[in-house]
Coordinates of C-alpha atoms in Angstrom, one line a residue:
Q131 CA 1.3 26.1 -5.5
V132 CA 0.1 22.6 -4.9
Q133 CA -3.2 20.8 -5.6
L134 CA -4.3 18.0 -3.3
V135 CA -6.9 15.4 -4.3
E136 CA -8.2 12.8 -1.8
S137 CA -9.6 9.3 -2.6
G138 CA -10.6 6.0 -1.0
G139 CA -13.5 7.1 1.1
G140 CA -16.6 5.0 1.4
S141 CA -18.6 3.0 3.9
V142 CA -17.1 0.4 6.1
Q143 CA -18.3 -1.7 9.1
A144 CA -17.1 -0.9 12.6
G145 CA -13.9 -2.8 13.2
G146 CA -13.0 -2.8 9.6
S147 CA -10.2 -1.1 7.6
L148 CA -9.9 1.6 4.9
R149 CA -7.1 3.4 3.2
L150 CA -7.3 7.0 2.1
S151 CA -5.0 8.5 -0.5
C152 CA -3.9 12.1 -1.0
A153 CA -2.3 12.8 -4.3
A154 CA -0.3 16.0 -4.7
S155 CA 0.0 17.8 -8.2
T156 CA 3.8 18.5 -7.5
S157 CA 6.3 17.0 -5.0
P158 CA 5.7 18.3 -1.5
V159 CA 9.1 16.8 -0.3
G160 CA 11.1 19.4 1.5
R161 CA 8.4 22.1 1.0
Y162 CA 5.3 21.0 3.0
Y163 CA 4.2 18.7 5.8
I164 CA 1.2 16.8 4.8
A165 CA -1.7 16.0 7.2
W166 CA -5.1 14.5 7.4
F167 CA -7.9 16.3 9.1
R168 CA -11.6 15.3 9.7
Q169 CA -14.8 17.0 10.4
A170 CA -17.9 15.2 11.7
P171 CA -21.4 16.7 11.7
G172 CA -21.7 19.5 14.3
K173 CA -18.1 19.3 15.3
E174 CA -15.0 21.4 14.6
R175 CA -12.4 20.3 12.2
E176 CA -9.6 18.3 13.9
G177 CA -6.1 17.2 13.0
V178 CA -5.8 13.4 12.7
A179 CA -2.3 12.6 11.6
G180 CA 0.7 14.5 10.0
I181 CA 3.9 13.5 8.3
S182 CA 7.2 15.1 7.2
T183 CA 7.5 14.2 3.5
R184 CA 11.4 14.5 3.8
T185 CA 12.1 12.5 6.9
G186 CA 9.0 10.4 7.4
T187 CA 8.6 11.6 10.9
T188 CA 4.7 11.3 12.0
V189 CA 2.4 12.7 14.6
Y190 CA -1.0 11.6 15.5
A191 CA -4.0 12.7 17.5
D192 CA -4.4 10.6 20.7
S193 CA -7.7 9.2 19.6
V194 CA -6.3 7.4 16.5
K195 CA -2.6 6.8 17.4
A196 CA -3.2 3.1 18.1
R197 CA -5.3 2.5 15.0
F198 CA -4.3 4.7 12.2
T199 CA -1.0 4.9 10.2
I200 CA 0.1 7.8 8.0
S201 CA 2.6 7.1 5.3
R202 CA 4.0 8.5 2.0
D203 CA 5.2 7.3 -1.3
N204 CA 7.4 10.1 -2.5
A205 CA 7.8 8.6 -6.0
K206 CA 4.0 8.9 -6.4
N207 CA 3.6 12.2 -4.6
T208 CA 1.1 10.5 -2.4
V209 CA 0.3 10.3 1.3
Y210 CA -1.9 7.6 2.8
L211 CA -4.0 7.1 5.8
Q212 CA -4.5 3.5 6.8
M213 CA -7.4 3.2 9.1
N214 CA -7.7 0.0 11.1
K215 CA -10.3 -1.0 13.7
V216 CA -12.6 1.9 12.7
K217 CA -15.3 3.1 15.2
S218 CA -18.5 5.0 14.7
E219 CA -16.9 8.1 15.9
D220 CA -14.4 8.0 12.9
T221 CA -17.4 8.9 10.6
A222 CA -16.5 12.3 9.1
M223 CA -15.4 14.1 5.9
Y224 CA -11.6 13.5 5.8
Y225 CA -9.4 16.3 4.2
C226 CA -5.8 16.4 3.1
A227 CA -3.8 19.5 3.7
A228 CA -0.3 20.9 3.3
G229 CA 1.5 23.4 5.5
Q230 CA 4.8 24.5 6.9
R231 CA 4.5 24.3 10.7
W232 CA 5.2 21.4 12.8
P233 CA 3.1 19.6 14.1
P234 CA 0.7 20.1 11.2
L235 CA -2.4 19.4 13.1
T236 CA -3.9 22.9 13.5
P237 CA -6.3 23.8 10.7
V238 CA -5.4 27.5 10.5
D239 CA -1.7 26.6 9.9
M240 CA -2.5 24.8 6.8
D241 CA -1.9 26.5 3.3
Y242 CA -3.6 24.1 0.9
W243 CA -6.6 21.8 1.2
G244 CA -8.2 19.1 -0.8
K245 CA -11.9 18.9 -1.3
G246 CA -12.4 16.0 1.0
T247 CA -13.6 12.3 0.9
L248 CA -16.4 11.0 3.1
V249 CA -15.9 8.1 5.4
T250 CA -19.0 6.5 7.0
I251 CA -18.8 3.8 9.7
S252 CA -21.7 1.5 9.8
S253 CA -23.2 -0.9 12.4

């Protein structure tokens, strides 16, 4: 019902910033919560941040709350993840997902997934 495409991944130095984008094929407003997940080598997939596309309400994992910001541009059907003061432990494949349960931070609750974008923190 909706396709999701991530972009913006790459390599960045510890302490730096990066912005990820999640573009939806159709408007998710009023239909889905959108969230970012990540999976590091040898670890389980974890919810990072979620947003209500209608109200703008956000939710974060404790590990990123002070450093990451999730936002949306409904005119572009796009959700962003602004990553600041990144750490080595932020290295992971980052996935965008859509679901209908709040908070949208549990992988099994999500209905649609993007293919992922790789974020690597160096030094």
